mmCIF file of C-alpha atoms in Angstrom:
data_model
loop_
_atom_site.group_PDB
_atom_site.id
_atom_site.type_symbol
_atom_site.label_atom_id
_atom_site.label_comp_id
_atom_site.label_asym_id
_atom_site.label_seq_id
_atom_site.Cartn_x
_atom_site.Cartn_y
_atom_site.Cartn_z
ATOM 1 C CA MET A 1 0.794 152.606 -76.373
ATOM 2 C CA ALA A 2 3.078 150.597 -78.255
ATOM 3 C CA GLY A 3 4.832 147.502 -76.215
ATOM 4 C CA LYS A 4 7.370 144.945 -76.790
ATOM 5 C CA GLY A 5 4.381 142.289 -77.433
ATOM 6 C CA ARG A 6 2.448 141.605 -80.483
ATOM 7 C CA SER A 7 0.184 144.098 -81.806
ATOM 8 C CA ARG A 8 -3.305 143.507 -83.053
ATOM 9 C CA ALA A 9 -2.333 144.597 -86.362
ATOM 10 C CA SER A 10 1.043 142.854 -86.567
ATOM 11 C CA GLY A 11 -0.315 139.348 -87.869
ATOM 12 C CA ARG A 12 1.383 136.278 -87.055
ATOM 13 C CA PRO A 13 4.252 136.784 -84.477
ATOM 14 C CA THR A 14 7.777 136.803 -85.736
ATOM 15 C CA LEU A 15 10.985 135.266 -84.174
ATOM 16 C CA GLU A 16 12.143 138.942 -83.867
ATOM 17 C CA GLN A 17 9.287 139.497 -81.607
ATOM 18 C CA VAL A 18 9.980 136.638 -79.493
ATOM 19 C CA ALA A 19 13.465 137.622 -79.174
ATOM 20 C CA VAL A 20 12.630 141.242 -78.112
ATOM 21 C CA GLU A 21 9.831 139.901 -75.744
ATOM 22 C CA ALA A 22 12.435 137.634 -74.065
ATOM 23 C CA ASN A 23 15.213 140.130 -74.067
ATOM 24 C CA VAL A 24 17.697 137.930 -75.954
ATOM 25 C CA SER A 25 19.310 138.001 -79.313
ATOM 26 C CA ARG A 26 17.422 136.606 -82.401
ATOM 27 C CA GLY A 27 20.262 133.948 -82.332
ATOM 28 C CA THR A 28 19.255 132.856 -78.877
ATOM 29 C CA ALA A 29 15.657 132.713 -79.700
ATOM 30 C CA SER A 30 16.380 130.697 -82.743
ATOM 31 C CA ARG A 31 18.566 128.327 -81.052
ATOM 32 C CA VAL A 32 15.591 127.800 -78.540
ATOM 33 C CA VAL A 33 12.908 127.272 -81.294
ATOM 34 C CA ASN A 34 15.319 124.888 -83.095
ATOM 35 C CA GLY A 35 15.851 122.608 -80.200
ATOM 36 C CA SER A 36 19.523 123.490 -79.398
ATOM 37 C CA LEU A 37 20.604 122.060 -75.954
ATOM 38 C CA GLU A 38 23.304 124.748 -75.850
ATOM 39 C CA VAL A 39 21.134 127.335 -74.204
ATOM 40 C CA SER A 40 21.332 128.620 -70.723
ATOM 41 C CA PRO A 41 18.441 127.702 -68.500
ATOM 42 C CA TYR A 42 17.487 131.473 -67.992
ATOM 43 C CA ALA A 43 17.250 132.143 -71.888
ATOM 44 C CA LEU A 44 15.422 128.964 -72.311
ATOM 45 C CA LYS A 45 12.730 129.820 -69.986
ATOM 46 C CA ALA A 46 12.554 133.545 -71.150
ATOM 47 C CA VAL A 47 12.009 132.439 -74.710
ATOM 48 C CA ARG A 48 9.306 129.676 -73.836
ATOM 49 C CA ASP A 49 7.525 132.158 -71.820
ATOM 50 C CA ALA A 50 7.491 134.752 -74.639
ATOM 51 C CA ILE A 51 6.463 131.888 -77.265
ATOM 52 C CA ARG A 52 3.573 131.281 -74.902
ATOM 53 C CA LYS A 53 2.726 135.047 -74.447
ATOM 54 C CA LEU A 54 2.728 135.857 -78.107
ATOM 55 C CA GLY A 55 1.507 132.629 -79.592
ATOM 56 C CA TYR A 56 4.606 132.342 -81.725
ATOM 57 C CA VAL A 57 4.189 128.882 -83.810
ATOM 58 C CA PRO A 58 7.512 127.855 -85.567
ATOM 59 C CA ASN A 59 7.390 126.419 -89.275
ATOM 60 C CA GLN A 60 8.231 122.821 -87.999
ATOM 61 C CA ALA A 61 8.895 121.701 -91.647
ATOM 62 C CA ALA A 62 11.523 124.502 -92.200
ATOM 63 C CA ARG A 63 12.992 123.883 -88.760
ATOM 64 C CA SER A 64 13.860 120.254 -89.606
ATOM 65 C CA LEU A 65 15.275 121.199 -92.822
ATOM 66 C CA VAL A 66 17.722 123.601 -90.990
ATOM 67 C CA THR A 67 18.378 121.360 -87.860
ATOM 68 C CA GLN A 68 18.293 117.954 -89.546
ATOM 69 C CA ARG A 69 16.667 116.737 -86.216
ATOM 70 C CA SER A 70 13.217 115.397 -85.349
ATOM 71 C CA ASP A 71 13.504 116.307 -81.628
ATOM 72 C CA THR A 72 12.065 112.857 -81.067
ATOM 73 C CA VAL A 73 13.820 110.164 -79.130
ATOM 74 C CA LEU A 74 12.693 106.557 -78.846
ATOM 75 C CA LEU A 75 12.336 104.222 -75.845
ATOM 76 C CA VAL A 76 12.367 100.603 -76.955
ATOM 77 C CA VAL A 77 11.421 97.794 -74.596
ATOM 78 C CA SER A 78 12.356 94.237 -75.743
ATOM 79 C CA GLU A 79 9.220 92.823 -73.975
ATOM 80 C CA SER A 80 5.618 92.091 -74.364
ATOM 81 C CA GLU A 81 2.911 94.856 -73.595
ATOM 82 C CA ASP A 82 1.547 92.888 -70.888
ATOM 83 C CA ARG A 83 4.846 92.873 -68.961
ATOM 84 C CA VAL A 84 5.613 96.639 -69.763
ATOM 85 C CA PHE A 85 2.352 97.884 -68.511
ATOM 86 C CA GLY A 86 2.029 95.085 -65.861
ATOM 87 C CA GLU A 87 5.245 95.483 -64.125
ATOM 88 C CA PRO A 88 6.256 98.552 -61.955
ATOM 89 C CA PHE A 89 9.887 98.603 -62.937
ATOM 90 C CA PHE A 90 9.327 99.909 -66.503
ATOM 91 C CA ALA A 91 6.721 102.754 -65.256
ATOM 92 C CA SER A 92 9.479 103.957 -62.854
ATOM 93 C CA ILE A 93 12.209 104.123 -65.454
ATOM 94 C CA VAL A 94 9.946 105.802 -67.752
ATOM 95 C CA ARG A 95 8.967 108.350 -65.027
ATOM 96 C CA GLY A 96 12.827 109.200 -64.292
ATOM 97 C CA LEU A 97 13.272 109.464 -68.343
ATOM 98 C CA SER A 98 10.222 111.947 -68.579
ATOM 99 C CA GLN A 99 11.857 114.018 -65.720
ATOM 100 C CA GLU A 100 15.195 114.612 -67.247
ATOM 101 C CA LEU A 101 13.702 115.198 -70.709
ATOM 102 C CA SER A 102 11.117 117.815 -69.440
ATOM 103 C CA SER A 103 13.990 120.460 -69.567
ATOM 104 C CA THR A 104 14.778 119.854 -73.169
ATOM 105 C CA PRO A 105 12.742 120.022 -76.694
ATOM 106 C CA LEU A 106 13.009 116.160 -77.076
ATOM 107 C CA GLN A 107 9.743 114.481 -77.066
ATOM 108 C CA LEU A 108 9.662 110.734 -75.811
ATOM 109 C CA ASN A 109 7.923 107.929 -77.934
ATOM 110 C CA LEU A 110 7.850 104.450 -76.487
ATOM 111 C CA MET A 111 7.761 101.227 -78.510
ATOM 112 C CA MET A 112 7.680 97.430 -77.692
ATOM 113 C CA ALA A 113 10.018 95.577 -79.990
ATOM 114 C CA SER A 114 10.668 91.812 -79.140
ATOM 115 C CA THR A 115 10.507 90.428 -82.674
ATOM 116 C CA ALA A 116 13.022 90.839 -85.501
ATOM 117 C CA ARG A 117 10.189 92.441 -87.455
ATOM 118 C CA GLN A 118 9.547 95.058 -84.828
ATOM 119 C CA HIS A 119 13.509 95.509 -84.722
ATOM 120 C CA ASP A 120 13.549 96.184 -88.576
ATOM 121 C CA ARG A 121 10.955 98.997 -87.830
ATOM 122 C CA VAL A 122 13.036 100.538 -85.268
ATOM 123 C CA GLU A 123 16.149 100.700 -87.525
ATOM 124 C CA GLN A 124 13.901 102.007 -90.369
ATOM 125 C CA LEU A 125 12.691 104.972 -88.018
ATOM 126 C CA VAL A 126 16.342 105.798 -87.538
ATOM 127 C CA ARG A 127 17.321 105.608 -91.220
ATOM 128 C CA ASN A 128 14.325 107.641 -92.169
ATOM 129 C CA GLY A 129 15.322 110.422 -89.706
ATOM 130 C CA HIS A 130 12.185 110.148 -87.656
ATOM 131 C CA VAL A 131 14.030 109.831 -84.404
ATOM 132 C CA ASP A 132 17.134 111.614 -83.163
ATOM 133 C CA GLY A 133 18.449 108.797 -80.653
ATOM 134 C CA VAL A 134 17.303 105.472 -79.085
ATOM 135 C CA MET A 135 17.202 104.235 -75.579
ATOM 136 C CA LEU A 136 17.075 100.343 -75.092
ATOM 137 C CA ILE A 137 15.646 98.126 -72.030
ATOM 138 C CA SER A 138 15.539 94.660 -71.338
ATOM 139 C CA LEU A 139 17.698 93.381 -74.031
ATOM 140 C CA HIS A 140 17.947 89.425 -74.354
ATOM 141 C CA GLY A 141 21.168 87.520 -75.119
ATOM 142 C CA ASP A 142 23.429 88.709 -78.201
ATOM 143 C CA ASP A 143 20.947 91.073 -79.551
ATOM 144 C CA PRO A 144 22.354 92.812 -82.473
ATOM 145 C CA LEU A 145 19.907 95.782 -82.252
ATOM 146 C CA PRO A 146 22.229 98.450 -80.417
ATOM 147 C CA GLN A 147 24.976 97.790 -83.089
ATOM 148 C CA ASN A 148 22.639 97.915 -86.082
ATOM 149 C CA LEU A 149 21.453 101.334 -84.649
ATOM 150 C CA LEU A 150 24.925 102.471 -84.207
ATOM 151 C CA ALA A 151 25.595 101.323 -87.700
ATOM 152 C CA ALA A 152 22.683 103.433 -88.917
ATOM 153 C CA GLY A 153 24.004 106.743 -87.184
ATOM 154 C CA ALA A 154 21.895 106.751 -84.144
ATOM 155 C CA PRO A 155 23.337 107.751 -80.627
ATOM 156 C CA VAL A 156 22.212 104.755 -78.345
ATOM 157 C CA ALA A 157 21.988 104.135 -74.726
ATOM 158 C CA LEU A 158 20.985 101.135 -72.621
ATOM 159 C CA ILE A 159 19.425 100.233 -69.490
ATOM 160 C CA GLY A 160 21.144 97.285 -68.371
ATOM 161 C CA ARG A 161 24.586 95.780 -68.990
ATOM 162 C CA PRO A 162 24.731 93.786 -72.418
ATOM 163 C CA VAL A 163 25.311 90.084 -71.996
ATOM 164 C CA ALA A 164 27.601 90.263 -75.050
ATOM 165 C CA ASP A 165 30.254 92.840 -75.530
ATOM 166 C CA GLY A 166 28.383 96.222 -75.661
ATOM 167 C CA GLY A 167 31.320 97.874 -77.352
ATOM 168 C CA ALA A 168 30.755 101.419 -77.569
ATOM 169 C CA VAL A 169 27.181 101.407 -76.394
ATOM 170 C CA PRO A 170 27.034 103.241 -73.120
ATOM 171 C CA TYR A 171 24.791 101.862 -70.329
ATOM 172 C CA VAL A 172 22.938 102.540 -66.897
ATOM 173 C CA ASP A 173 22.533 99.548 -64.417
ATOM 174 C CA ALA A 174 22.270 98.815 -60.690
ATOM 175 C CA ASP A 175 24.799 96.790 -58.896
ATOM 176 C CA ASN A 176 22.902 93.620 -59.281
ATOM 177 C CA GLU A 177 25.435 91.307 -57.967
ATOM 178 C CA SER A 178 26.056 93.286 -54.872
ATOM 179 C CA GLY A 179 22.373 93.626 -54.027
ATOM 180 C CA ALA A 180 21.633 89.919 -54.397
ATOM 181 C CA ARG A 181 24.845 89.063 -52.303
ATOM 182 C CA ALA A 182 23.570 91.283 -49.575
ATOM 183 C CA ALA A 183 20.040 89.689 -49.718
ATOM 184 C CA THR A 184 21.498 86.216 -49.466
ATOM 185 C CA GLU A 185 24.105 86.979 -46.550
ATOM 186 C CA TYR A 186 21.165 88.379 -44.722
ATOM 187 C CA LEU A 187 19.419 85.239 -44.960
ATOM 188 C CA TYR A 188 22.284 83.249 -43.744
ATOM 189 C CA GLN A 189 22.948 85.624 -40.921
ATOM 190 C CA GLN A 190 19.309 84.976 -39.666
ATOM 191 C CA GLY A 191 20.003 81.342 -39.411
ATOM 192 C CA ARG A 192 18.528 80.221 -42.492
ATOM 193 C CA ARG A 193 20.503 77.184 -43.789
ATOM 194 C CA ARG A 194 18.329 75.705 -46.677
ATOM 195 C CA ILE A 195 18.385 78.880 -49.059
ATOM 196 C CA ALA A 196 16.885 78.815 -52.332
ATOM 197 C CA THR A 197 16.907 81.360 -55.385
ATOM 198 C CA ILE A 198 14.420 82.054 -58.063
ATOM 199 C CA THR A 199 16.549 83.270 -60.893
ATOM 200 C CA GLY A 200 15.853 85.773 -63.602
ATOM 201 C CA PRO A 201 16.226 84.910 -67.397
ATOM 202 C CA ARG A 202 19.562 83.458 -68.015
ATOM 203 C CA ASP A 203 19.903 85.559 -71.375
ATOM 204 C CA MET A 204 19.793 88.933 -69.519
ATOM 205 C CA ALA A 205 22.532 90.249 -67.358
ATOM 206 C CA ALA A 206 20.443 91.185 -64.534
ATOM 207 C CA GLY A 207 19.211 87.437 -64.222
ATOM 208 C CA LEU A 208 23.083 86.280 -64.304
ATOM 209 C CA ASP A 209 24.332 88.875 -61.951
ATOM 210 C CA ARG A 210 21.889 88.337 -59.441
ATOM 211 C CA LEU A 211 22.356 84.644 -59.566
ATOM 212 C CA SER A 212 26.201 85.277 -59.144
ATOM 213 C CA GLY A 213 25.502 87.380 -56.180
ATOM 214 C CA TYR A 214 23.545 84.530 -54.611
ATOM 215 C CA ARG A 215 26.280 82.185 -55.179
ATOM 216 C CA ALA A 216 29.154 84.553 -54.026
ATOM 217 C CA ALA A 217 27.182 84.962 -50.667
ATOM 218 C CA LEU A 218 27.247 81.308 -50.102
ATOM 219 C CA ARG A 219 30.708 80.204 -51.446
ATOM 220 C CA GLY A 220 32.544 78.443 -48.798
ATOM 221 C CA LYS A 221 29.753 78.230 -46.123
ATOM 222 C CA ARG A 222 29.324 74.852 -44.831
ATOM 223 C CA GLY A 223 26.104 73.166 -43.844
ATOM 224 C CA VAL A 224 23.973 75.079 -46.351
ATOM 225 C CA THR A 225 21.571 73.692 -48.937
ATOM 226 C CA ARG A 226 21.631 75.683 -52.127
ATOM 227 C CA LEU A 227 18.554 75.143 -54.604
ATOM 228 C CA VAL A 228 17.876 77.159 -57.851
ATOM 229 C CA ALA A 229 14.932 77.348 -59.854
ATOM 230 C CA ARG A 230 14.422 79.361 -63.038
ATOM 231 C CA GLY A 231 11.884 82.304 -63.455
ATOM 232 C CA ASP A 232 11.379 85.069 -65.946
ATOM 233 C CA PHE A 233 10.961 87.930 -63.643
ATOM 234 C CA GLY A 234 7.229 87.631 -63.905
ATOM 235 C CA GLN A 235 4.825 86.764 -60.994
ATOM 236 C CA ALA A 236 3.443 83.524 -62.694
ATOM 237 C CA SER A 237 7.130 82.143 -62.909
ATOM 238 C CA GLY A 238 7.726 82.913 -59.433
ATOM 239 C CA GLU A 239 4.717 80.897 -58.189
ATOM 240 C CA SER A 240 5.709 78.097 -60.444
ATOM 241 C CA ALA A 241 9.392 78.040 -59.412
ATOM 242 C CA MET A 242 8.283 78.073 -55.805
ATOM 243 C CA ARG A 243 6.024 75.087 -56.080
ATOM 244 C CA GLU A 244 9.025 73.289 -57.967
ATOM 245 C CA LEU A 245 11.494 74.313 -54.968
ATOM 246 C CA LEU A 246 9.017 72.970 -52.392
ATOM 247 C CA ALA A 247 8.816 69.669 -54.327
ATOM 248 C CA LYS A 248 12.531 69.583 -54.287
ATOM 249 C CA ASP A 249 12.933 70.147 -50.502
ATOM 250 C CA PRO A 250 9.982 70.913 -48.445
ATOM 251 C CA LYS A 251 12.216 71.799 -45.457
ATOM 252 C CA LEU A 252 13.725 74.877 -47.385
ATOM 253 C CA ASP A 253 13.632 77.870 -44.981
ATOM 254 C CA ALA A 254 14.410 80.911 -47.394
ATOM 255 C CA VAL A 255 14.078 81.902 -50.860
ATOM 256 C CA PHE A 256 15.804 85.076 -52.464
ATOM 257 C CA ALA A 257 13.872 85.834 -55.527
ATOM 258 C CA ALA A 258 15.354 88.025 -58.252
ATOM 259 C CA SER A 259 12.530 90.414 -58.784
ATOM 260 C CA ASP A 260 9.483 91.455 -56.687
ATOM 261 C CA PRO A 261 6.757 90.110 -58.985
ATOM 262 C CA MET A 262 8.585 86.696 -58.772
ATOM 263 C CA ALA A 263 8.668 87.034 -55.010
ATOM 264 C CA ALA A 264 5.075 87.907 -54.951
ATOM 265 C CA GLY A 265 4.348 84.689 -56.782
ATOM 266 C CA ALA A 266 6.536 82.725 -54.288
ATOM 267 C CA LEU A 267 4.566 84.256 -51.297
ATOM 268 C CA ARG A 268 1.195 82.981 -53.192
ATOM 269 C CA ALA A 269 2.712 79.478 -53.508
ATOM 270 C CA LEU A 270 4.010 79.306 -49.798
ATOM 271 C CA TRP A 271 0.572 80.404 -48.672
ATOM 272 C CA ALA A 272 -1.160 77.691 -50.677
ATOM 273 C CA ALA A 273 1.394 75.215 -49.380
ATOM 274 C CA GLY A 274 0.582 76.246 -45.875
ATOM 275 C CA ARG A 275 4.203 77.569 -45.240
ATOM 276 C CA ARG A 276 4.301 80.655 -42.730
ATOM 277 C CA VAL A 277 6.361 83.741 -43.966
ATOM 278 C CA PRO A 278 8.604 84.534 -42.343
ATOM 279 C CA ASP A 279 8.237 81.946 -39.671
ATOM 280 C CA ASP A 280 8.725 78.737 -41.691
ATOM 281 C CA VAL A 281 10.217 80.344 -44.925
ATOM 282 C CA ALA A 282 11.865 83.878 -45.257
ATOM 283 C CA VAL A 283 11.400 85.709 -48.708
ATOM 284 C CA ILE A 284 13.249 88.415 -50.229
ATOM 285 C CA GLY A 285 12.626 89.998 -53.548
ATOM 286 C CA PHE A 286 14.578 92.467 -55.608
ATOM 287 C CA ASP A 287 13.291 95.927 -57.011
ATOM 288 C CA ASP A 288 11.527 97.561 -53.875
ATOM 289 C CA SER A 289 8.835 98.430 -56.054
ATOM 290 C CA GLU A 290 5.317 99.602 -55.016
ATOM 291 C CA LEU A 291 4.379 95.911 -55.137
ATOM 292 C CA ALA A 292 6.895 95.154 -52.196
ATOM 293 C CA ARG A 293 4.680 97.428 -50.131
ATOM 294 C CA ASN A 294 1.347 96.023 -50.903
ATOM 295 C CA THR A 295 2.003 92.032 -50.204
ATOM 296 C CA ASN A 296 0.982 90.119 -47.229
ATOM 297 C CA PRO A 297 3.451 90.135 -45.298
ATOM 298 C CA LEU A 298 5.109 93.107 -46.668
ATOM 299 C CA LEU A 299 8.094 92.184 -48.770
ATOM 300 C CA THR A 300 11.809 92.613 -47.732
ATOM 301 C CA SER A 301 13.414 93.757 -51.039
ATOM 302 C CA VAL A 302 16.554 94.890 -52.524
ATOM 303 C CA SER A 303 16.157 98.448 -53.577
ATOM 304 C CA GLN A 304 17.417 99.502 -57.058
ATOM 305 C CA PRO A 305 17.014 103.376 -57.857
ATOM 306 C CA THR A 306 14.854 103.001 -60.898
ATOM 307 C CA GLN A 307 13.734 106.537 -61.422
ATOM 308 C CA ARG A 308 17.321 107.708 -60.988
ATOM 309 C CA MET A 309 18.297 105.109 -63.546
ATOM 310 C CA GLY A 310 15.999 106.597 -66.208
ATOM 311 C CA ARG A 311 17.341 109.906 -65.517
ATOM 312 C CA LYS A 312 20.824 108.558 -65.965
ATOM 313 C CA LEU A 313 19.669 107.001 -69.277
ATOM 314 C CA ALA A 314 18.430 110.239 -70.674
ATOM 315 C CA GLU A 315 21.852 111.968 -69.712
ATOM 316 C CA LEU A 316 23.417 109.513 -71.584
ATOM 317 C CA LEU A 317 21.701 110.070 -74.805
ATOM 318 C CA ILE A 318 21.508 113.900 -74.426
ATOM 319 C CA THR A 319 25.438 113.814 -73.790
ATOM 320 C CA GLN A 320 25.727 112.022 -77.233
ATOM 321 C CA LEU A 321 23.294 114.277 -79.066
ATOM 322 C CA ARG A 322 25.220 117.327 -77.772
ATOM 323 C CA ASP A 323 28.633 115.668 -78.617
ATOM 324 C CA PRO A 324 28.582 112.591 -80.911
ATOM 325 C CA ASP A 325 32.251 111.831 -80.167
ATOM 326 C CA ALA A 326 31.849 111.574 -76.418
ATOM 327 C CA LYS A 327 33.336 108.528 -74.611
ATOM 328 C CA LEU A 328 30.896 107.585 -71.833
ATOM 329 C CA ALA A 329 31.634 105.035 -69.235
ATOM 330 C CA PRO A 330 28.950 102.851 -67.589
ATOM 331 C CA VAL A 331 26.843 104.074 -64.916
ATOM 332 C CA ILE A 332 26.543 101.621 -61.988
ATOM 333 C CA LEU A 333 24.148 102.567 -59.279
ATOM 334 C CA PRO A 334 24.136 101.089 -55.775
ATOM 335 C CA THR A 335 21.383 98.979 -54.286
ATOM 336 C CA GLU A 336 20.169 98.495 -50.676
ATOM 337 C CA LEU A 337 18.430 96.040 -48.717
ATOM 338 C CA VAL A 338 15.019 97.307 -47.407
ATOM 339 C CA ARG A 339 13.849 95.254 -44.554
ATOM 340 C CA ARG A 340 10.064 94.687 -43.990
ATOM 341 C CA GLU A 341 8.041 91.557 -42.664
ATOM 342 C CA SER A 342 8.965 88.694 -45.011
ATOM 343 C CA ALA A 343 12.510 88.137 -43.629
#
């Protein structure tokens, strides 16, 4: 009996057979194969199921000529490999991104680019048509890369508010200032009066905004000693900064660290100095990462929804791919203080 599927004698399955198997028009099947985002979820699933059943293999070279798209998007992280693979923040962002992209034909590539030469390579990939859009994380200072990519014709979206005017570049961020303010206010409410902070990098908006939140929480409060030491969001910098703070004021009784890795470093330095946490010194981090659930004592931390940030980042890019003229506002997600043992 003849059926809808491919017969043994029919050779390589055709797009028409895929359409018949999926019970959709040839045009709809073609849009799915060519990576169009303007297809209903039902049709997308039906065509993909038919492709798998029949073993249909599209001609990728011909498809690219027709669509002028690579179906590849690039995630660029302006940090070292050690930091990207060693800190849980980045893994959580990528997890959210992958979840959002899984319902599209888009493939995600990851690239570390912290030097001018690496930035040039990213721009070359865009100009040569190897990627359809770019997402950027962990920009430092007045980085020209977003504007250069826009000038090259690529849709761009960011994680993190740009320090300089981002112009037309949409971004996703956590409410860093509010989260830092809540953490510092909590320390004050617990009776702490010698309250220090370990900041993030001063050339990143997250570092600046969390420092602003710390300062806002203590503004106008009398009888409070304020102490500031610089870090770079990494654990080693948190340990070094904590030793510096103890040297400045051995009687400090609280510290807000602008990241969980820095808070973990601070805990290490406090233990080495014979300080009990939280009896002698209360410690709060920022991220509420897996690390916060594995320190001793367990770390009180400001939670930022990193997976959701990754999903929203993908949404911003997908929207631009669908509508290059879309006007997109920044997406600011709320934070929450998660109380554990360290404060």
